[in-house]
Amino acid sequence: MQVPLSILLIPFGIMFFVSFVFFIVNIFHISRYGLQSTKTTAIIGAYLVGFFVTVLISGALLFRYDWSRTIDLGSFEFTGDIHNLKDL
Amino acid sequence: MIHLNKLPNHQRGETAEVFLRRHWIAIVMIGLYFAALMLIPVIILVFLSVADLSIFNTVLIGPLVSVLMACYVMMIMIVTMTQFTDYYLDTWIVTTERIINIEQIGLFTRVVSELNLPEIQDITAETTGVLATLLSYGNVYIQTAATRERFNFKQIDNPEHVKEDILRLTHAAKVRHGELEPFKGGWEGA
């Protein structure tokens, strides 16, 4: 059975969307309800940097693979040896 | 944003005297929690390399584990950010007329309570535990004569000092409102 590898990116896409929404909500809360001071501005900046770094780390984890390829699940036979997983 | 000079229901002549957040130990706990969560994928990676399972070079397992780790990293970021927002938005403001208790519970619940200073009947400062004693943080409980539950200033720095400040401000408010005669000797350190 041929399965596109990019199908694995769907859960990541959902998680990224949810994370982005929560990130926006956090920024909204800090900017609306935080005390007006340089500390609040610095925290908003830290949140932006933190989100950007997280996206970079996630990208570094994912960009090493060619997601356009397909894999043939039908050709794999698990023999019970965990080292057999290298064939997958 | 909150402006200390433009609080809601601002009264003429009212000034903010004390602005409090939780002690910095709360930030340390969030940081430790974050570090512990980040250690889990590191430990898994070390285990995999020790067991000679170079799964990142595989066709399916490698991308699958990478996706799971990417999702995990995003989840940790969101949890840490939310915890910090909860800490940062928990504030207590003591003005010359009232106490404003702002409590952020999670991201979508926010409770704001006000208490006029002349209504205060009892103030208790509490420091419990070795760490709290060494770092001088604790709780301050404020009780009125009414049946409403008391205000709780949680994990604040120098609770004894805060209690004294509130007592001084409460006395001044009661004198202003004609409920008390002023001390003839004045307050020490005022």
Coordinates of C-alpha atoms in Angstrom, one line a residue:
Chain A
M1 CA 0.0 0.0 0.0
Q2 CA 1.5 3.3 -1.1
V3 CA 1.2 6.1 1.4
P4 CA 2.5 9.6 0.9
L5 CA 4.9 10.6 3.6
S6 CA 3.4 14.0 3.8
I7 CA 0.3 12.5 5.5
L8 CA 2.4 12.6 8.7
L9 CA 2.5 16.4 8.4
I10 CA -1.3 16.7 9.0
P11 CA -1.1 16.2 12.8
F12 CA 1.9 18.6 12.9
G13 CA -0.2 21.2 10.9
I14 CA -3.0 20.8 13.4
M15 CA -0.6 21.2 16.4
F16 CA 1.0 24.2 14.7
F17 CA -2.4 25.9 14.2
V18 CA -3.4 25.3 17.8
S19 CA -0.1 26.5 19.1
F20 CA -0.4 29.7 16.9
V21 CA -3.9 30.3 18.3
F22 CA -2.7 29.9 21.9
F23 CA 0.3 32.1 21.2
I24 CA -2.0 34.9 19.8
V25 CA -4.3 34.5 22.8
N26 CA -1.3 34.8 25.2
I27 CA 0.0 37.9 23.5
F28 CA -3.6 39.4 23.6
H29 CA -3.9 38.7 27.3
I30 CA -0.5 40.2 28.2
S31 CA -1.0 43.3 26.1
R32 CA -4.6 43.9 27.3
Y33 CA -4.4 43.0 31.0
G34 CA -0.7 43.5 31.7
L35 CA 0.6 46.6 33.6
Q36 CA 1.8 49.3 31.2
S37 CA 5.6 49.1 31.6
T38 CA 8.8 48.2 29.8
K39 CA 8.6 44.8 31.5
T40 CA 5.4 44.0 29.7
T41 CA 6.8 45.0 26.4
A42 CA 9.9 42.9 27.0
I43 CA 7.7 39.9 27.8
I44 CA 5.7 40.3 24.6
G45 CA 9.1 40.4 22.8
A46 CA 10.2 37.3 24.6
Y47 CA 7.0 35.5 23.6
L48 CA 7.6 36.4 20.0
V49 CA 11.2 35.2 20.1
G50 CA 10.1 32.0 21.9
F51 CA 7.5 31.2 19.3
F52 CA 10.0 31.9 16.5
V53 CA 12.6 29.7 18.1
T54 CA 10.1 26.9 18.6
V55 CA 9.1 27.1 14.9
L56 CA 12.8 27.0 14.0
I57 CA 13.4 23.9 16.1
S58 CA 10.3 22.2 14.6
G59 CA 11.5 23.1 11.1
A60 CA 15.0 21.8 11.8
L61 CA 13.4 18.5 12.9
L62 CA 11.2 18.2 9.8
F63 CA 13.2 19.7 6.9
R64 CA 15.7 16.8 6.9
Y65 CA 13.2 14.6 5.2
D66 CA 11.8 14.6 1.7
W67 CA 8.1 14.7 2.3
S68 CA 7.1 14.3 -1.3
R69 CA 8.1 10.6 -1.4
T70 CA 5.8 7.7 -0.8
I71 CA 6.4 4.6 1.2
D72 CA 5.2 1.1 0.6
L73 CA 3.8 -0.3 3.8
G74 CA 2.9 -3.6 2.2
S75 CA 6.6 -4.5 1.5
F76 CA 7.5 -4.3 5.2
E77 CA 7.4 -7.5 7.3
F78 CA 8.0 -7.1 11.1
T79 CA 10.0 -10.1 12.4
G80 CA 9.8 -9.1 16.1
D81 CA 13.3 -7.7 16.2
I82 CA 13.2 -4.0 17.0
H83 CA 16.3 -3.5 14.8
N84 CA 14.0 -4.6 11.9
L85 CA 12.4 -1.1 12.4
K86 CA 15.4 0.3 10.4
D87 CA 13.7 -1.1 7.3
L88 CA 10.7 1.2 7.8
Chain B
M1 CA -3.2 47.6 29.7
I2 CA -3.5 48.5 33.3
H3 CA -2.4 52.1 34.1
L4 CA -1.7 52.6 37.8
N5 CA -2.7 56.2 37.5
K6 CA -6.0 55.3 35.7
L7 CA -7.5 52.4 37.5
P8 CA -11.2 51.5 36.9
N9 CA -13.6 53.5 39.2
H10 CA -10.7 55.8 40.0
Q11 CA -11.6 58.1 42.8
R12 CA -10.4 61.7 43.2
G13 CA -7.1 61.9 45.0
E14 CA -6.6 58.1 44.9
T15 CA -3.1 56.8 44.3
A16 CA -1.7 53.3 43.9
E17 CA 0.6 52.6 46.8
V18 CA 1.5 48.9 46.5
F19 CA 1.7 46.8 43.3
L20 CA 2.3 43.1 43.9
R21 CA 2.9 40.0 41.9
R22 CA 3.8 36.5 43.1
H23 CA 7.4 36.0 44.3
W24 CA 10.0 35.1 41.7
I25 CA 10.1 31.6 43.0
A26 CA 7.0 31.0 40.8
I27 CA 9.0 31.8 37.7
V28 CA 11.8 29.4 38.8
M29 CA 9.2 26.7 39.2
I30 CA 7.9 27.3 35.7
G31 CA 11.4 27.2 34.4
L32 CA 12.2 23.9 36.2
Y33 CA 8.9 22.4 34.8
F34 CA 9.9 23.5 31.3
A35 CA 13.4 22.1 31.7
A36 CA 12.1 18.8 33.0
L37 CA 9.7 18.5 30.0
M38 CA 12.5 19.3 27.5
L39 CA 14.7 16.6 29.1
I40 CA 12.3 13.8 28.1
P41 CA 13.0 13.9 24.3
V42 CA 16.7 14.3 25.1
I43 CA 16.7 11.2 27.3
I44 CA 14.8 9.3 24.5
L45 CA 17.4 10.4 22.0
V46 CA 20.3 9.3 24.2
F47 CA 18.6 5.9 24.8
L48 CA 18.1 5.4 21.1
S49 CA 21.7 6.2 20.3
V50 CA 22.9 3.8 23.1
A51 CA 20.7 1.1 21.8
D52 CA 22.1 1.7 18.3
L53 CA 18.7 2.5 16.9
S54 CA 19.5 5.2 14.4
I55 CA 15.8 5.7 13.6
F56 CA 16.2 9.1 12.1
N57 CA 17.7 7.5 9.0
T58 CA 14.7 5.3 8.5
V59 CA 12.0 5.8 5.9
L60 CA 8.9 5.9 8.1
I61 CA 9.9 5.8 11.7
G62 CA 12.3 8.7 11.4
P63 CA 9.8 11.2 10.0
L64 CA 7.2 9.9 12.4
V65 CA 9.4 10.5 15.4
S66 CA 10.4 13.9 14.0
V67 CA 6.8 14.9 13.7
L68 CA 6.0 13.7 17.2
M69 CA 9.0 15.6 18.6
A70 CA 8.1 18.8 16.7
C71 CA 4.5 18.6 18.1
Y72 CA 5.9 18.0 21.6
V73 CA 8.2 21.0 21.4
M74 CA 5.3 23.2 20.4
M75 CA 3.2 21.8 23.2
I76 CA 5.9 22.6 25.8
M77 CA 6.2 26.1 24.4
I78 CA 2.5 26.7 24.7
V79 CA 2.2 25.2 28.2
T80 CA 5.2 27.3 29.5
M81 CA 3.8 30.5 27.9
T82 CA 0.4 29.9 29.4
Q83 CA 1.8 29.3 32.8
F84 CA 3.9 32.5 32.7
T85 CA 0.9 34.5 31.5
D86 CA -1.1 33.1 34.4
Y87 CA 1.8 34.2 36.8
Y88 CA 2.2 37.7 35.2
L89 CA -1.5 38.6 35.2
D90 CA -2.0 37.6 38.9
T91 CA -1.7 41.0 40.5
W92 CA -2.7 42.9 43.7
I93 CA -3.0 46.6 43.8
V94 CA -3.4 48.5 47.0
T95 CA -4.4 52.1 46.6
T96 CA -5.1 54.8 49.2
E97 CA -8.8 53.8 49.1
R98 CA -9.1 50.1 48.1
I99 CA -7.5 46.8 47.3
I100 CA -7.9 45.4 43.8
N101 CA -7.4 41.6 43.5
I102 CA -6.8 40.4 39.9
E103 CA -6.6 36.7 39.5
Q104 CA -6.0 35.0 36.2
I105 CA -7.1 31.4 36.2
G106 CA -5.8 29.7 33.1
L107 CA -6.2 31.7 29.9
F108 CA -9.9 32.2 29.7
T109 CA -11.0 33.0 33.3
R110 CA -10.2 36.2 35.0
V111 CA -11.5 37.3 38.4
V112 CA -11.3 41.0 39.5
S113 CA -12.4 41.8 43.0
E114 CA -12.3 45.1 44.9
L115 CA -12.4 45.8 48.6
N116 CA -12.6 49.3 50.2
L117 CA -9.9 49.8 52.8
P118 CA -12.3 50.9 55.6
E119 CA -14.1 47.5 55.4
I120 CA -11.0 45.6 56.4
Q121 CA -11.2 43.9 59.8
D122 CA -8.3 41.5 59.9
I123 CA -5.0 41.1 58.1
T124 CA -2.8 38.0 58.5
A125 CA 0.6 37.4 57.1
E126 CA 1.7 33.8 56.8
T127 CA 5.1 32.3 55.9
T128 CA 5.1 28.5 55.8
G129 CA 8.0 26.2 54.8
V130 CA 11.7 26.2 54.7
L131 CA 12.0 27.8 51.2
A132 CA 9.4 30.4 52.0
T133 CA 11.2 31.3 55.2
L134 CA 14.6 31.5 53.6
L135 CA 13.4 33.6 50.6
S136 CA 10.9 35.6 52.6
Y137 CA 7.7 35.0 50.7
G138 CA 4.3 33.9 51.8
N139 CA 0.6 34.8 51.9
V140 CA -1.4 37.7 53.2
Y141 CA -5.0 37.1 54.1
I142 CA -7.4 40.1 54.3
Q143 CA -10.8 39.6 56.0
T144 CA -13.8 42.0 56.1
A145 CA -16.7 41.9 58.5
A146 CA -18.9 40.6 55.7
T147 CA -19.4 36.9 55.0
R148 CA -17.5 37.1 51.7
E149 CA -14.4 35.0 51.5
R150 CA -11.2 36.8 52.4
F151 CA -8.7 38.1 49.9
N152 CA -5.6 36.1 49.5
F153 CA -2.3 37.6 48.4
K154 CA -0.6 34.4 47.3
Q155 CA 3.2 33.8 47.4
I156 CA 4.1 37.5 47.7
D157 CA 7.5 38.9 48.7
N158 CA 7.9 40.1 52.3
P159 CA 4.3 39.4 53.5
E160 CA 5.0 41.0 56.9
H161 CA 6.0 44.2 55.2
V162 CA 3.0 44.2 53.0
K163 CA 0.7 43.6 56.0
E164 CA 2.2 46.6 57.7
D165 CA 1.7 48.8 54.6
I166 CA -1.9 47.7 54.3
L167 CA -2.5 48.4 58.0
R168 CA -1.1 51.8 57.6
L169 CA -3.2 52.6 54.5
T170 CA -6.3 51.1 56.1
H171 CA -5.8 53.3 59.1
A172 CA -5.3 56.4 57.0
A173 CA -8.4 55.6 54.9
K174 CA -10.5 55.2 58.1
V175 CA -9.3 58.5 59.4
R176 CA -10.1 60.2 56.1
H177 CA -13.6 58.7 56.2
G178 CA -14.1 59.8 59.8
E179 CA -14.2 56.3 61.2
L180 CA -11.1 56.8 63.4
E181 CA -9.2 59.4 65.2
P182 CA -5.7 59.9 63.9
F183 CA -2.7 58.5 66.0
K184 CA -1.2 61.4 67.7
G185 CA 2.3 60.0 67.4
G186 CA 2.0 59.0 63.8
W187 CA 3.2 55.7 62.2
E188 CA 6.8 54.6 62.6
G189 CA 8.6 54.6 59.2
A190 CA 5.7 56.6 57.6

